[in-house]
mmCIF file of C-alpha atoms in Angstrom:
data_model
loop_
_atom_site.group_PDB
_atom_site.id
_atom_site.type_symbol
_atom_site.label_atom_id
_atom_site.label_comp_id
_atom_site.label_asym_id
_atom_site.label_seq_id
_atom_site.Cartn_x
_atom_site.Cartn_y
_atom_site.Cartn_z
ATOM 1 C CA MET A 1 57.960 60.337 -13.893
ATOM 2 C CA HIS A 2 56.016 61.519 -10.871
ATOM 3 C CA SER A 3 58.069 61.813 -7.673
ATOM 4 C CA THR A 4 55.623 59.558 -5.833
ATOM 5 C CA MET A 5 56.288 56.734 -8.273
ATOM 6 C CA LYS A 6 60.032 57.213 -7.911
ATOM 7 C CA ALA A 7 59.809 57.240 -4.135
ATOM 8 C CA ARG A 8 57.708 54.078 -4.091
ATOM 9 C CA ILE A 9 60.021 52.217 -6.466
ATOM 10 C CA HIS A 10 63.181 53.328 -4.663
ATOM 11 C CA ALA A 11 61.720 52.325 -1.313
ATOM 12 C CA THR A 12 60.782 48.959 -2.804
ATOM 13 C CA LEU A 13 64.295 48.389 -4.137
ATOM 14 C CA PHE A 14 65.661 48.983 -0.658
ATOM 15 C CA ALA A 15 63.045 46.664 0.822
ATOM 16 C CA ILE A 16 63.899 43.878 -1.599
ATOM 17 C CA GLY A 17 67.563 44.136 -0.700
ATOM 18 C CA MET A 18 66.705 43.874 2.969
ATOM 19 C CA SER A 19 64.280 41.000 2.478
ATOM 20 C CA CYS A 20 66.745 38.766 0.680
ATOM 21 C CA ILE A 21 69.474 38.873 3.339
ATOM 22 C CA LEU A 22 69.718 35.386 4.784
ATOM 23 C CA HIS A 23 69.608 35.340 8.568
ATOM 24 C CA SER A 24 70.488 31.687 9.213
ATOM 25 C CA GLN A 25 70.618 30.704 12.845
ATOM 26 C CA ALA A 26 73.857 29.353 14.266
ATOM 27 C CA ALA A 27 74.152 25.602 13.731
ATOM 28 C CA TRP A 28 74.391 24.559 17.369
ATOM 29 C CA ALA A 29 72.236 22.240 19.398
ATOM 30 C CA HIS A 30 71.920 22.664 23.145
ATOM 31 C CA ASP A 31 70.452 19.177 23.523
ATOM 32 C CA GLY A 32 73.148 17.474 21.462
ATOM 33 C CA ARG A 33 70.878 16.774 18.493
ATOM 34 C CA LYS A 34 71.588 17.924 14.947
ATOM 35 C CA PRO A 35 69.666 21.064 13.959
ATOM 36 C CA ILE A 36 66.700 20.453 11.683
ATOM 37 C CA THR A 37 67.602 21.798 8.239
ATOM 38 C CA PHE A 38 65.207 23.649 5.910
ATOM 39 C CA TYR A 39 65.780 24.180 2.193
ATOM 40 C CA ASP A 40 66.126 27.855 1.278
ATOM 41 C CA GLY A 41 65.837 28.161 -2.499
ATOM 42 C CA GLY A 42 66.233 31.939 -2.445
ATOM 43 C CA TRP A 43 62.667 33.121 -3.102
ATOM 44 C CA GLU A 44 60.676 35.204 -0.638
ATOM 45 C CA ASN A 45 57.779 32.836 0.001
ATOM 46 C CA ILE A 46 59.933 29.921 1.067
ATOM 47 C CA GLN A 47 62.037 32.201 3.273
ATOM 48 C CA ILE A 48 58.865 33.413 5.007
ATOM 49 C CA SER A 49 57.570 29.837 5.398
ATOM 50 C CA ASN A 50 60.924 28.708 6.791
ATOM 51 C CA ALA A 51 61.147 31.610 9.225
ATOM 52 C CA ILE A 52 57.699 30.803 10.639
ATOM 53 C CA ALA A 53 58.508 27.110 11.059
ATOM 54 C CA ILE A 54 61.958 27.745 12.523
ATOM 55 C CA TYR A 55 60.612 30.176 15.130
ATOM 56 C CA ILE A 56 57.929 27.731 16.254
ATOM 57 C CA ILE A 57 60.394 24.846 16.383
ATOM 58 C CA SER A 58 63.074 26.790 18.251
ATOM 59 C CA LYS A 59 60.788 28.573 20.720
ATOM 60 C CA GLY A 60 57.936 26.093 21.018
ATOM 61 C CA PHE A 61 59.615 22.712 20.650
ATOM 62 C CA GLU A 62 62.967 23.967 21.990
ATOM 63 C CA ARG A 63 64.854 22.394 19.115
ATOM 64 C CA ASP A 64 67.421 24.042 16.878
ATOM 65 C CA ALA A 65 66.525 24.581 13.228
ATOM 66 C CA VAL A 66 68.353 26.388 10.419
ATOM 67 C CA ASN A 67 68.008 27.524 6.815
ATOM 68 C CA VAL A 68 70.304 25.947 4.248
ATOM 69 C CA GLU A 69 70.767 28.145 1.176
ATOM 70 C CA SER A 70 70.782 25.912 -1.884
ATOM 71 C CA ASN A 71 69.410 25.315 -5.377
ATOM 72 C CA VAL A 72 67.234 22.599 -6.878
ATOM 73 C CA PRO A 73 69.936 20.063 -7.889
ATOM 74 C CA LYS A 74 71.709 20.391 -4.535
ATOM 75 C CA MET A 75 68.414 20.185 -2.640
ATOM 76 C CA GLN A 76 67.488 17.014 -4.483
ATOM 77 C CA ALA A 77 70.837 15.376 -3.728
ATOM 78 C CA ALA A 78 70.711 16.455 -0.073
ATOM 79 C CA MET A 79 67.173 15.135 0.489
ATOM 80 C CA GLU A 80 68.074 11.876 -1.236
ATOM 81 C CA ASN A 81 71.020 11.302 1.094
ATOM 82 C CA GLY A 82 69.262 12.696 4.170
ATOM 83 C CA THR A 83 71.494 15.726 4.779
ATOM 84 C CA MET A 84 68.602 18.171 4.300
ATOM 85 C CA ASP A 85 65.464 17.495 6.305
ATOM 86 C CA VAL A 86 62.568 19.630 5.044
ATOM 87 C CA ASN A 87 61.364 21.452 1.931
ATOM 88 C CA LEU A 88 58.286 23.552 2.724
ATOM 89 C CA GLU A 89 57.642 24.653 -0.875
ATOM 90 C CA MET A 90 58.193 21.904 -3.427
ATOM 91 C CA TYR A 91 57.147 22.911 -6.944
ATOM 92 C CA ASN A 92 56.118 19.404 -7.997
ATOM 93 C CA ASN A 93 55.143 20.394 -11.529
ATOM 94 C CA LEU A 94 58.722 21.469 -12.251
ATOM 95 C CA MET A 95 60.298 18.228 -11.006
ATOM 96 C CA ALA A 96 57.496 15.671 -11.011
ATOM 97 C CA GLU A 97 59.666 12.747 -12.103
ATOM 98 C CA TRP A 98 62.153 13.278 -9.272
ATOM 99 C CA VAL A 99 59.485 13.837 -6.607
ATOM 100 C CA ASN A 100 57.517 10.757 -7.636
ATOM 101 C CA ALA A 101 60.641 8.613 -7.732
ATOM 102 C CA GLN A 102 61.726 9.699 -4.243
ATOM 103 C CA VAL A 103 58.268 9.180 -2.767
ATOM 104 C CA ASP A 104 58.042 5.728 -4.350
ATOM 105 C CA ALA A 105 61.504 4.872 -2.995
ATOM 106 C CA GLY A 106 60.494 6.031 0.484
ATOM 107 C CA ALA A 107 63.246 8.656 0.624
ATOM 108 C CA ILE A 108 60.864 11.596 1.145
ATOM 109 C CA VAL A 109 57.366 11.890 2.597
ATOM 110 C CA GLU A 110 54.642 14.384 1.636
ATOM 111 C CA LEU A 111 53.372 16.469 4.575
ATOM 112 C CA GLY A 112 50.459 18.266 2.891
ATOM 113 C CA GLN A 113 49.937 21.783 1.555
ATOM 114 C CA THR A 114 51.712 24.978 2.596
ATOM 115 C CA TYR A 115 49.283 26.944 0.425
ATOM 116 C CA GLU A 116 46.610 25.814 -1.968
ATOM 117 C CA SER A 117 47.386 27.614 -5.213
ATOM 118 C CA ALA A 118 50.520 28.836 -6.978
ATOM 119 C CA SER A 119 50.757 30.078 -10.556
ATOM 120 C CA GLN A 120 53.589 31.086 -12.889
ATOM 121 C CA GLY A 121 53.819 32.715 -16.260
ATOM 122 C CA PHE A 122 55.003 35.517 -18.530
ATOM 123 C CA TYR A 123 53.978 39.093 -17.722
ATOM 124 C CA VAL A 124 54.332 42.478 -19.427
ATOM 125 C CA PRO A 125 53.765 45.933 -17.930
ATOM 126 C CA THR A 126 50.160 46.900 -18.592
ATOM 127 C CA TYR A 127 51.342 50.224 -20.042
ATOM 128 C CA VAL A 128 52.742 48.269 -22.998
ATOM 129 C CA ILE A 129 49.151 47.381 -23.920
ATOM 130 C CA LYS A 130 47.126 50.324 -22.590
ATOM 131 C CA GLY A 131 49.699 53.088 -22.227
ATOM 132 C CA ASP A 132 49.882 55.348 -19.176
ATOM 133 C CA SER A 133 48.828 58.926 -19.818
ATOM 134 C CA ALA A 134 49.873 60.052 -16.339
ATOM 135 C CA ARG A 135 53.440 58.967 -17.108
ATOM 136 C CA GLY A 136 53.404 59.990 -20.757
ATOM 137 C CA ILE A 137 53.725 56.408 -21.983
ATOM 138 C CA LYS A 138 52.057 55.405 -25.240
ATOM 139 C CA ALA A 139 50.820 51.874 -25.882
ATOM 140 C CA ILE A 140 53.159 50.084 -28.273
ATOM 141 C CA ALA A 141 51.295 46.748 -28.341
ATOM 142 C CA PRO A 142 47.566 47.531 -28.073
ATOM 143 C CA ASP A 143 46.463 44.109 -29.313
ATOM 144 C CA LEU A 144 48.928 42.085 -27.231
ATOM 145 C CA LYS A 145 47.026 39.336 -25.446
ATOM 146 C CA GLY A 146 49.254 36.278 -25.437
ATOM 147 C CA VAL A 147 52.709 34.928 -26.173
ATOM 148 C CA ALA A 148 51.577 34.186 -29.724
ATOM 149 C CA ASP A 149 51.344 37.959 -30.308
ATOM 150 C CA LEU A 150 54.840 38.787 -29.076
ATOM 151 C CA ALA A 151 56.638 38.060 -32.351
ATOM 152 C CA ARG A 152 54.801 40.803 -34.255
ATOM 153 C CA TYR A 153 55.565 43.312 -31.497
ATOM 154 C CA ALA A 154 59.211 42.331 -30.995
ATOM 155 C CA GLU A 155 60.474 45.166 -33.210
ATOM 156 C CA ALA A 156 58.428 47.715 -31.243
ATOM 157 C CA PHE A 157 59.947 46.355 -28.030
ATOM 158 C CA ARG A 158 63.444 46.627 -29.536
ATOM 159 C CA GLN A 159 62.977 50.185 -30.781
ATOM 160 C CA SER A 160 61.673 51.307 -27.390
ATOM 161 C CA ASN A 161 64.738 50.047 -25.509
ATOM 162 C CA PRO A 162 68.092 51.866 -25.441
ATOM 163 C CA ASP A 163 70.063 48.688 -26.239
ATOM 164 C CA LYS A 164 67.658 47.843 -29.108
ATOM 165 C CA GLU A 165 66.864 44.431 -27.630
ATOM 166 C CA ALA A 166 63.551 42.924 -26.568
ATOM 167 C CA MET A 167 64.089 41.658 -23.035
ATOM 168 C CA LEU A 168 62.780 38.615 -21.183
ATOM 169 C CA VAL A 169 63.672 38.697 -17.496
ATOM 170 C CA ASN A 170 63.959 34.961 -17.020
ATOM 171 C CA CYS A 171 63.989 32.633 -14.045
ATOM 172 C CA ILE A 172 67.090 32.306 -11.880
ATOM 173 C CA PRO A 173 69.755 29.706 -12.812
ATOM 174 C CA GLY A 174 69.382 26.808 -10.403
ATOM 175 C CA TRP A 175 65.586 27.135 -10.396
ATOM 176 C CA ALA A 176 63.818 24.513 -12.530
ATOM 177 C CA CYS A 177 61.802 27.160 -14.398
ATOM 178 C CA ARG A 178 64.848 28.649 -16.152
ATOM 179 C CA GLU A 179 65.260 25.795 -18.632
ATOM 180 C CA ILE A 180 61.496 25.355 -18.997
ATOM 181 C CA ASN A 181 61.113 29.014 -19.967
ATOM 182 C CA LEU A 182 63.893 28.700 -22.546
ATOM 183 C CA ILE A 183 62.233 25.615 -24.027
ATOM 184 C CA LYS A 184 58.955 27.523 -24.180
ATOM 185 C CA LEU A 185 60.631 30.443 -25.980
ATOM 186 C CA ALA A 186 62.145 28.106 -28.569
ATOM 187 C CA THR A 187 58.831 26.302 -29.060
ATOM 188 C CA TYR A 188 56.906 29.558 -29.457
ATOM 189 C CA GLY A 189 59.541 30.770 -31.948
ATOM 190 C CA LEU A 190 60.611 33.616 -29.654
ATOM 191 C CA ASP A 191 64.133 32.566 -28.711
ATOM 192 C CA LYS A 192 65.577 34.733 -31.504
ATOM 193 C CA GLU A 193 63.231 37.617 -30.683
ATOM 194 C CA LEU A 194 63.668 37.927 -26.906
ATOM 195 C CA ASN A 195 67.011 38.269 -25.155
ATOM 196 C CA SER A 196 66.886 36.139 -22.000
ATOM 197 C CA ILE A 197 68.272 38.008 -18.997
ATOM 198 C CA GLU A 198 69.035 35.590 -16.160
ATOM 199 C CA PRO A 199 69.449 37.267 -12.767
ATOM 200 C CA ALA A 200 71.547 35.491 -10.152
ATOM 201 C CA THR A 201 69.073 36.058 -7.313
ATOM 202 C CA GLU A 202 65.441 36.994 -6.719
ATOM 203 C CA ASN A 203 66.712 40.318 -5.386
ATOM 204 C CA GLU A 204 68.431 41.024 -8.712
ATOM 205 C CA LEU A 205 65.385 39.841 -10.694
ATOM 206 C CA ASN A 206 63.149 42.250 -8.783
ATOM 207 C CA LYS A 207 65.600 45.123 -9.197
ATOM 208 C CA ILE A 208 65.647 44.630 -12.974
ATOM 209 C CA VAL A 209 61.846 44.454 -13.183
ATOM 210 C CA LEU A 210 61.367 47.570 -11.057
ATOM 211 C CA LYS A 211 64.106 49.497 -12.860
ATOM 212 C CA GLU A 212 62.557 48.790 -16.258
ATOM 213 C CA TYR A 213 59.093 49.587 -14.926
ATOM 214 C CA GLU A 214 60.277 52.881 -13.441
ATOM 215 C CA ALA A 215 61.813 53.794 -16.799
ATOM 216 C CA GLY A 216 58.549 52.957 -18.585
ATOM 217 C CA ARG A 217 60.244 50.560 -20.994
ATOM 218 C CA PRO A 218 58.657 47.435 -22.527
ATOM 219 C CA PHE A 219 59.839 44.052 -21.277
ATOM 220 C CA VAL A 220 58.591 40.534 -20.632
ATOM 221 C CA THR A 221 59.208 38.914 -17.272
ATOM 222 C CA TYR A 222 58.661 35.518 -15.766
ATOM 223 C CA TYR A 223 56.959 35.779 -12.382
ATOM 224 C CA TRP A 224 54.829 33.802 -9.971
ATOM 225 C CA ALA A 225 51.975 34.261 -7.518
ATOM 226 C CA PRO A 226 51.359 34.604 -4.654
ATOM 227 C CA SER A 227 54.041 37.271 -4.437
ATOM 228 C CA ALA A 228 54.421 40.985 -3.813
ATOM 229 C CA ILE A 229 55.671 42.335 -7.160
ATOM 230 C CA PRO A 230 52.546 41.649 -9.300
ATOM 231 C CA SER A 231 50.442 43.386 -6.648
ATOM 232 C CA MET A 232 52.789 46.381 -6.365
ATOM 233 C CA ILE A 233 53.071 47.293 -10.040
ATOM 234 C CA ASP A 234 50.582 46.938 -12.884
ATOM 235 C CA LEU A 235 51.470 43.797 -14.832
ATOM 236 C CA THR A 236 49.384 41.751 -17.272
ATOM 237 C CA LEU A 237 49.711 37.973 -17.518
ATOM 238 C CA LEU A 238 50.091 36.850 -21.134
ATOM 239 C CA GLU A 239 47.856 34.060 -22.345
ATOM 240 C CA GLU A 240 49.365 30.715 -23.346
ATOM 241 C CA PRO A 241 47.734 27.534 -24.619
ATOM 242 C CA PRO A 242 46.024 25.910 -21.610
ATOM 243 C CA TYR A 243 48.005 23.450 -19.550
ATOM 244 C CA GLU A 244 47.590 19.845 -20.661
ATOM 245 C CA LEU A 245 49.401 16.796 -19.361
ATOM 246 C CA ALA A 246 50.414 15.689 -22.870
ATOM 247 C CA CYS A 247 51.747 19.150 -23.657
ATOM 248 C CA TRP A 248 53.809 19.233 -20.476
ATOM 249 C CA ALA A 249 55.175 15.783 -21.257
ATOM 250 C CA SER A 250 56.523 17.159 -24.535
ATOM 251 C CA ILE A 251 58.362 19.889 -22.605
ATOM 252 C CA GLU A 252 59.788 17.393 -20.115
ATOM 253 C CA LYS A 253 60.948 15.226 -23.015
ATOM 254 C CA VAL A 254 63.502 17.859 -24.063
ATOM 255 C CA LEU A 255 64.237 19.062 -20.536
ATOM 256 C CA THR A 256 66.725 16.314 -19.672
ATOM 257 C CA PRO A 257 69.310 16.761 -20.947
ATOM 258 C CA PHE A 258 68.542 20.415 -21.604
ATOM 259 C CA GLN A 259 69.999 21.875 -24.795
ATOM 260 C CA PRO A 260 69.554 25.614 -25.503
ATOM 261 C CA GLY A 261 67.476 26.345 -28.572
ATOM 262 C CA VAL A 262 65.883 22.904 -28.829
ATOM 263 C CA PRO A 263 62.079 23.261 -28.975
ATOM 264 C CA ALA A 264 59.453 20.869 -27.709
ATOM 265 C CA GLU A 265 56.711 19.500 -29.939
ATOM 266 C CA ARG A 266 54.352 21.959 -28.240
ATOM 267 C CA ALA A 267 54.274 24.334 -25.293
ATOM 268 C CA CYS A 268 51.588 25.547 -22.915
ATOM 269 C CA ALA A 269 50.956 27.388 -19.664
ATOM 270 C CA TYR A 270 52.312 26.258 -16.336
ATOM 271 C CA GLU A 271 49.890 24.235 -14.273
ATOM 272 C CA THR A 272 48.383 26.061 -11.309
ATOM 273 C CA ILE A 273 49.171 23.786 -8.383
ATOM 274 C CA PRO A 274 49.070 23.522 -4.614
ATOM 275 C CA ILE A 275 52.452 23.947 -2.944
ATOM 276 C CA LEU A 276 53.330 20.876 -0.910
ATOM 277 C CA LYS A 277 55.737 20.169 1.946
ATOM 278 C CA TYR A 278 58.140 17.221 2.092
ATOM 279 C CA ALA A 279 60.493 15.781 4.688
ATOM 280 C CA THR A 280 62.988 12.954 4.551
ATOM 281 C CA ARG A 281 61.969 9.550 5.866
ATOM 282 C CA LYS A 282 64.526 9.860 8.658
ATOM 283 C CA MET A 283 63.127 13.248 9.700
ATOM 284 C CA VAL A 284 59.635 11.762 9.874
ATOM 285 C CA GLU A 285 60.762 8.764 11.903
ATOM 286 C CA ASP A 286 63.035 10.670 14.311
ATOM 287 C CA ASN A 287 60.837 13.732 14.981
ATOM 288 C CA PRO A 288 57.168 12.692 15.109
ATOM 289 C CA ASP A 289 56.106 15.688 17.235
ATOM 290 C CA ILE A 290 57.677 18.280 14.926
ATOM 291 C CA VAL A 291 56.483 16.446 11.817
ATOM 292 C CA SER A 292 52.942 16.505 13.230
ATOM 293 C CA PHE A 293 53.266 20.296 13.472
ATOM 294 C CA LEU A 294 54.623 20.544 9.929
ATOM 295 C CA ARG A 295 51.733 18.448 8.603
ATOM 296 C CA SER A 296 49.297 20.913 10.207
ATOM 297 C CA MET A 297 51.177 24.015 9.041
ATOM 298 C CA PHE A 298 49.014 25.646 6.345
ATOM 299 C CA ILE A 299 49.649 29.306 5.541
ATOM 300 C CA GLY A 300 47.263 29.690 2.584
ATOM 301 C CA THR A 301 47.588 31.506 -0.735
ATOM 302 C CA GLN A 302 45.906 34.733 0.337
ATOM 303 C CA THR A 303 47.864 34.946 3.590
ATOM 304 C CA MET A 304 51.148 34.273 1.809
ATOM 305 C CA GLY A 305 50.407 37.103 -0.617
ATOM 306 C CA GLU A 306 49.656 39.397 2.325
ATOM 307 C CA LEU A 307 52.907 38.429 4.053
ATOM 308 C CA ALA A 308 54.985 38.995 0.908
ATOM 309 C CA ALA A 309 53.400 42.423 0.468
ATOM 310 C CA TYR A 310 54.030 43.236 4.142
ATOM 311 C CA MET A 311 57.682 42.304 3.798
ATOM 312 C CA HIS A 312 58.161 44.752 0.917
ATOM 313 C CA ARG A 313 55.997 47.524 2.317
ATOM 314 C CA GLU A 314 57.667 47.462 5.743
ATOM 315 C CA ARG A 315 61.180 46.696 4.475
ATOM 316 C CA ALA A 316 61.099 43.620 6.689
ATOM 317 C CA SER A 317 63.309 40.555 6.727
ATOM 318 C CA PRO A 318 61.741 37.070 6.484
ATOM 319 C CA GLU A 319 62.245 36.724 10.261
ATOM 320 C CA GLU A 320 60.500 40.026 10.953
ATOM 321 C CA THR A 321 57.699 38.967 8.623
ATOM 322 C CA ALA A 322 57.378 35.692 10.529
ATOM 323 C CA LEU A 323 57.018 37.635 13.789
ATOM 324 C CA HIS A 324 54.330 39.786 12.157
ATOM 325 C CA PHE A 325 52.477 36.609 11.177
ATOM 326 C CA LEU A 326 52.808 34.973 14.594
ATOM 327 C CA LYS A 327 51.592 38.106 16.402
ATOM 328 C CA ASN A 328 48.764 39.058 14.026
ATOM 329 C CA TYR A 329 47.520 35.746 12.614
ATOM 330 C CA ARG A 330 47.263 33.820 15.875
ATOM 331 C CA SER A 331 44.108 31.963 14.894
ATOM 332 C CA ASN A 332 45.999 30.548 11.905
ATOM 333 C CA TRP A 333 48.920 28.977 13.713
ATOM 334 C CA GLU A 334 47.668 28.188 17.212
ATOM 335 C CA LYS A 335 45.809 25.145 15.902
ATOM 336 C CA TRP A 336 49.011 23.770 14.355
ATOM 337 C CA VAL A 337 50.631 22.912 17.691
ATOM 338 C CA PRO A 338 49.827 21.419 21.121
ATOM 339 C CA ASP A 339 48.867 23.808 23.926
ATOM 340 C CA SER A 340 52.275 23.526 25.596
ATOM 341 C CA VAL A 341 54.048 24.581 22.403
ATOM 342 C CA GLU A 342 51.608 27.433 21.827
ATOM 343 C CA THR A 343 52.254 28.672 25.356
ATOM 344 C CA ARG A 344 56.030 28.747 24.875
ATOM 345 C CA VAL A 345 55.760 30.485 21.494
ATOM 346 C CA SER A 346 53.350 33.080 22.897
ATOM 347 C CA LYS A 347 55.686 33.762 25.811
ATOM 348 C CA ALA A 348 58.631 34.225 23.438
ATOM 349 C CA LEU A 349 56.624 36.692 21.352
ATOM 350 C CA THR A 350 56.170 38.971 24.359
ATOM 351 C CA GLN A 351 59.842 39.104 25.279
#
């Protein structure tokens, strides 16, 4: 492999490690009020969103706010009982029944979009399909277009890997997509063809993807956008049957209780959705000024992709990425807050 590719991948691995270190603020409150708590599900986008909101709240509103590292089941329980205040990136399509039930019960309140479009799916390195002459990689699946084609190329994937297994780098345990992906595999008839690797963290998921890519080996990986990885390396999204409500209902039917290897009647692509914010009813009632800011907080899909790429390129933490946003995207966030809050945030940025 060319040294430039190695240098870029190794630098990226270091950056990912740095970006996933949680820098939670100390849980103290100088005004005697409980810190406002934000759900940190462990992925980069939500950590960037949280860091932006926490800085504005702490510097502009002079209130304490903290990340709470958690997973989906714990987040749901905490928002139900009011011990976690805000989720800035709720993937409604992965937990629609729970979200709808909590909204109907008045336990949580929607605060609008954080960004307008998020997609998920199965990717392969483009060199699997087209090869890469510069790296000496031959195409092993030239007609691979969608998941329906994977079965006939599974043996080629196996023979091209040192452990003789065809790998799917799956979603992280504790994220709702893990079980959905396994149901999809079973429904597509691929659960016996692809070995599901389940990283413990996004950092580990990215390391596996980049390691396999650096080695030029074939693999399938779940990933999402906006995010940095699909823009940093050449991946191709595999086609699936188009999303349909009835199809997704068949997946949800076997999702609870989840049983490995049990297929749905049919499977299809994830729905491309806006990413919405939610807060508990108590948070909304007790903090109208901050909730007004959170309702106005809209980062946008393109900007989020730019911030994720910045974080990797500059080896930045989520907090450093938030500072980059606040200093360089002023026209985005100044309209989210009253003038007095904007003044205090701007002053803090110069110190």
